C-alpha cells in the first residue's frame, strides 16, 4: 500500500502557466513534508518543505498548500519556466526513519 | 557545504554476481541511507544507519547487505544480481533530528 500518493504521474504546461502537483498521505503521524526536485542523471534535491503546523509555505515561485484534516498537500509552480522541467517527489516523515516518497510527478514546461 | 560521492557511477554486472556500491559523505552527518529508484516506482528504502556500525533494514532489504565501517562511508552489496535488473541506487545522509536529506548522484546498475 502506497503511503504517499502523487498525481498526476506527468504534467505538461506552457511557459508562464501554473503547474499544480498533488500529494496525499495515509499515516497521521507524518509531520514533515518536503518536496524534492530531480533532474535526469542527478539525485533528488530539496526544493521546499512544510511542517504539519502550517497550512502554506512559499519560496519564490514555489508554494505548498497543506490540508491536515484531509491529509492532502499540493505544490504550485507559478510562472513555470523550461528550467523547471524535472521530476518532483512529495515525501513524508515522522523523523523516526528515512523519508517515505511518492512515485513522483514528471513536469515538462514548453516555451 | 558538503558533497555525497557515489562510486561507481555506472555498474554493469552478470546474473548471480555479488556487486558492491560505495558512498562517501563529507557533511559529517551521522545518519546515512540507501534508496533504490526504479522507473515508475519512486524511491524505496533499502537500508539506513544511524551511526557508525549501526544498520537498520528498510522495506526493500532482502537481497542486499550493507556496511557502515566509519561515519563518512556507507556501502551496499547486491548479494546476487538478478538478470535484466536495471535501477538507480541513491545514497543520502542527514543528521538525526534534522529535516533535510542530501542525496548523491546515484549509481546506475544494469545486469546482463
Coordinates of C-alpha atoms in Angstrom, one line a residue:
Chain A
X1 CA 0.0 0.0 0.0
X2 CA 1.5 3.3 -1.1
X3 CA 1.8 5.6 1.9
X4 CA 2.3 8.7 -0.1
X5 CA 0.4 9.2 -3.4
X6 CA 1.1 11.7 -6.1
X7 CA -0.9 12.9 -9.0
X8 CA -0.7 13.3 -11.9
X9 CA 2.0 11.0 -13.0
X10 CA 3.1 13.5 -15.6
X11 CA 2.1 17.1 -16.4
X12 CA 2.8 19.4 -19.3
X13 CA 2.4 23.1 -19.1
X14 CA 3.4 26.1 -21.2
X15 CA 5.9 28.6 -20.0
X16 CA 4.3 31.2 -17.7
X17 CA 1.5 28.9 -16.6
X18 CA 0.9 27.5 -13.1
X19 CA 1.7 23.8 -12.6
X20 CA -0.2 22.1 -9.8
X21 CA 1.1 18.9 -8.3
X22 CA -0.9 16.9 -5.8
X23 CA 0.0 14.7 -2.9
X24 CA -1.9 12.7 -0.3
X25 CA -0.7 10.5 2.6
X26 CA -2.1 7.8 4.9
X27 CA -0.2 8.0 8.1
X28 CA -1.4 10.7 10.5
X29 CA 1.9 10.6 12.4
X30 CA 3.7 12.2 9.5
X31 CA 4.5 15.8 10.4
X32 CA 7.1 16.9 7.9
X33 CA 6.5 17.1 4.1
X34 CA 9.4 18.0 1.8
X35 CA 9.2 18.2 -2.0
X36 CA 12.3 17.1 -3.8
X37 CA 13.2 18.1 -7.4
X38 CA 15.2 15.7 -9.6
X39 CA 16.8 16.4 -12.9
X40 CA 17.9 13.5 -15.2
X41 CA 21.2 12.0 -14.1
X42 CA 21.2 13.7 -10.7
X43 CA 20.0 12.8 -7.3
X44 CA 16.9 14.5 -5.8
X45 CA 17.5 17.8 -4.1
X46 CA 15.2 19.5 -1.5
X47 CA 13.1 22.2 -3.1
X48 CA 10.7 23.3 -0.4
X49 CA 9.2 21.8 2.7
X50 CA 6.4 22.3 5.2
X51 CA 5.6 21.1 8.7
X52 CA 2.2 20.0 9.8
X53 CA 1.7 23.1 11.9
X54 CA 1.5 25.3 8.8
X55 CA -1.0 25.4 6.0
X56 CA 1.1 27.3 3.5
X57 CA 4.7 27.7 2.7
X58 CA 6.0 30.0 -0.1
X59 CA 9.5 30.2 -1.6
X60 CA 9.7 32.3 -4.7
X61 CA 7.6 30.7 -7.4
X62 CA 7.0 27.6 -5.4
X63 CA 4.2 27.3 -2.9
X64 CA 3.0 24.3 -0.8
X65 CA -0.6 24.3 0.4
X66 CA -1.3 21.8 3.2
X67 CA -4.6 20.4 4.5
X68 CA -4.0 18.4 7.6
X69 CA -7.7 17.3 8.0
X70 CA -7.8 15.8 4.5
X71 CA -4.2 14.6 4.6
X72 CA -3.5 16.4 1.3
X73 CA -1.0 18.8 0.0
X74 CA -0.1 20.4 -3.3
X75 CA 2.8 22.1 -4.8
X76 CA 2.1 25.1 -7.1
X77 CA 4.8 26.3 -9.5
X78 CA 3.7 29.7 -10.7
X79 CA 5.2 31.3 -13.9
X80 CA 6.6 28.0 -14.9
X81 CA 10.0 28.1 -16.7
X82 CA 11.5 25.5 -19.1
X83 CA 14.2 25.0 -16.4
X84 CA 11.5 23.7 -14.0
X85 CA 11.2 20.6 -16.2
X86 CA 12.0 17.8 -13.8
X87 CA 10.5 15.1 -11.7
X88 CA 9.0 16.2 -8.4
X89 CA 8.7 13.9 -5.4
X90 CA 6.4 14.5 -2.5
X91 CA 7.7 12.9 0.7
X92 CA 6.6 12.5 4.3
X93 CA 8.4 11.8 7.6
X94 CA 7.8 11.4 11.3
X95 CA 11.6 11.7 12.0
X96 CA 11.8 8.1 13.1
X97 CA 13.1 6.7 9.8
X98 CA 14.1 8.0 6.4
X99 CA 11.5 9.7 4.3
X100 CA 8.6 7.9 2.6
X101 CA 8.4 9.1 -1.0
X102 CA 5.6 9.2 -3.5
X103 CA 6.2 7.9 -7.1
X104 CA 6.8 11.3 -8.5
X105 CA 5.3 13.7 -11.0
X106 CA 7.2 14.4 -14.2
X107 CA 6.8 18.1 -15.2
X108 CA 7.5 19.3 -18.7
X109 CA 7.4 23.0 -19.4
X110 CA 7.3 24.1 -23.0
X111 CA 8.4 27.5 -24.2
Chain B
X1 CA 28.6 22.8 2.3
X2 CA 29.3 19.2 1.6
X3 CA 29.0 16.5 -1.0
X4 CA 28.0 12.9 -1.3
X5 CA 30.1 10.9 -3.7
X6 CA 28.8 7.6 -5.0
X7 CA 31.1 5.1 -6.9
X8 CA 30.9 3.8 -9.4
X9 CA 28.6 6.0 -11.4
X10 CA 27.7 3.1 -13.7
X11 CA 27.9 -0.6 -12.8
X12 CA 27.3 -3.5 -15.2
X13 CA 27.1 -6.9 -13.7
X14 CA 26.4 -10.5 -14.6
X15 CA 23.5 -12.5 -13.3
X16 CA 24.3 -14.0 -9.9
X17 CA 27.2 -11.7 -9.3
X18 CA 27.9 -10.0 -6.0
X19 CA 28.2 -6.3 -6.5
X20 CA 29.3 -3.5 -4.1
X21 CA 28.3 0.1 -4.3
X22 CA 30.1 2.8 -2.2
X23 CA 29.1 6.1 -0.8
X24 CA 31.2 8.8 0.9
X25 CA 29.9 12.0 2.6
X26 CA 31.8 14.9 4.0
X27 CA 28.9 16.6 5.7
X28 CA 29.8 14.9 9.0
X29 CA 26.3 13.6 9.1
X30 CA 25.5 10.7 11.5
X31 CA 22.7 9.1 9.5
X32 CA 23.1 7.6 6.0
X33 CA 20.6 5.9 3.7
X34 CA 20.4 3.7 0.6
X35 CA 17.4 4.0 -1.6
X36 CA 16.6 2.2 -4.8
X37 CA 14.9 4.1 -7.6
X38 CA 13.0 2.2 -10.3
X39 CA 11.2 3.9 -13.2
X40 CA 7.6 4.4 -12.1
X41 CA 8.2 3.2 -8.6
X42 CA 9.7 6.2 -6.8
X43 CA 12.3 5.8 -4.1
X44 CA 12.3 2.8 -1.8
X45 CA 14.4 2.5 1.3
X46 CA 16.9 -0.5 1.4
X47 CA 19.0 0.2 4.5
X48 CA 19.8 3.0 6.8
X49 CA 22.4 3.6 9.5
X50 CA 22.0 6.0 12.4
X51 CA 25.7 5.9 13.4
X52 CA 28.9 4.0 12.7
X53 CA 28.4 0.2 12.9
X54 CA 24.7 0.6 13.1
X55 CA 22.4 -1.0 10.5
X56 CA 18.6 -0.8 10.1
X57 CA 16.6 -2.6 7.4
X58 CA 14.2 -0.7 5.2
X59 CA 11.3 -2.1 3.2
X60 CA 13.5 -3.5 0.5
X61 CA 16.4 -5.0 2.3
X62 CA 16.0 -8.6 1.0
X63 CA 18.8 -9.4 -1.5
X64 CA 21.1 -6.7 -0.1
X65 CA 23.7 -6.3 2.6
X66 CA 25.1 -3.0 3.9
X67 CA 28.1 -1.9 5.9
X68 CA 28.9 1.3 7.8
X69 CA 32.5 0.9 8.8
X70 CA 33.0 4.6 9.6
X71 CA 30.9 7.7 9.9
X72 CA 31.7 9.0 6.4
X73 CA 31.1 5.9 4.4
X74 CA 28.2 3.5 3.8
X75 CA 28.5 0.5 1.4
X76 CA 25.7 -1.5 -0.2
X77 CA 26.1 -5.0 -1.6
X78 CA 23.8 -6.7 -4.0
X79 CA 24.2 -10.3 -2.9
X80 CA 23.1 -11.9 -6.2
X81 CA 22.3 -9.7 -9.2
X82 CA 19.1 -10.5 -11.0
X83 CA 19.1 -10.9 -14.8
X84 CA 17.8 -7.8 -16.6
X85 CA 17.7 -5.8 -13.4
X86 CA 18.0 -2.1 -14.0
X87 CA 17.8 0.5 -11.3
X88 CA 19.4 3.6 -9.8
X89 CA 20.8 3.3 -6.3
X90 CA 20.8 6.6 -4.3
X91 CA 22.8 7.3 -1.2
X92 CA 21.7 10.0 1.2
X93 CA 22.6 11.5 4.5
X94 CA 21.4 13.8 7.2
X95 CA 21.9 14.5 10.9
X96 CA 19.5 12.6 13.1
X97 CA 16.7 15.0 14.1
X98 CA 17.4 17.4 11.2
X99 CA 15.0 17.5 8.3
X100 CA 16.9 17.9 5.1
X101 CA 18.1 14.8 3.4
X102 CA 21.0 15.2 0.9
X103 CA 21.4 12.8 -2.0
X104 CA 24.3 11.7 -4.1
X105 CA 24.0 11.5 -7.9
X106 CA 23.4 7.7 -7.9
X107 CA 24.9 4.5 -9.2
X108 CA 23.1 3.1 -12.3
X109 CA 23.0 -0.7 -12.3
X110 CA 22.4 -2.9 -15.3
X111 CA 22.6 -6.7 -15.1
X112 CA 23.2 -8.6 -18.3

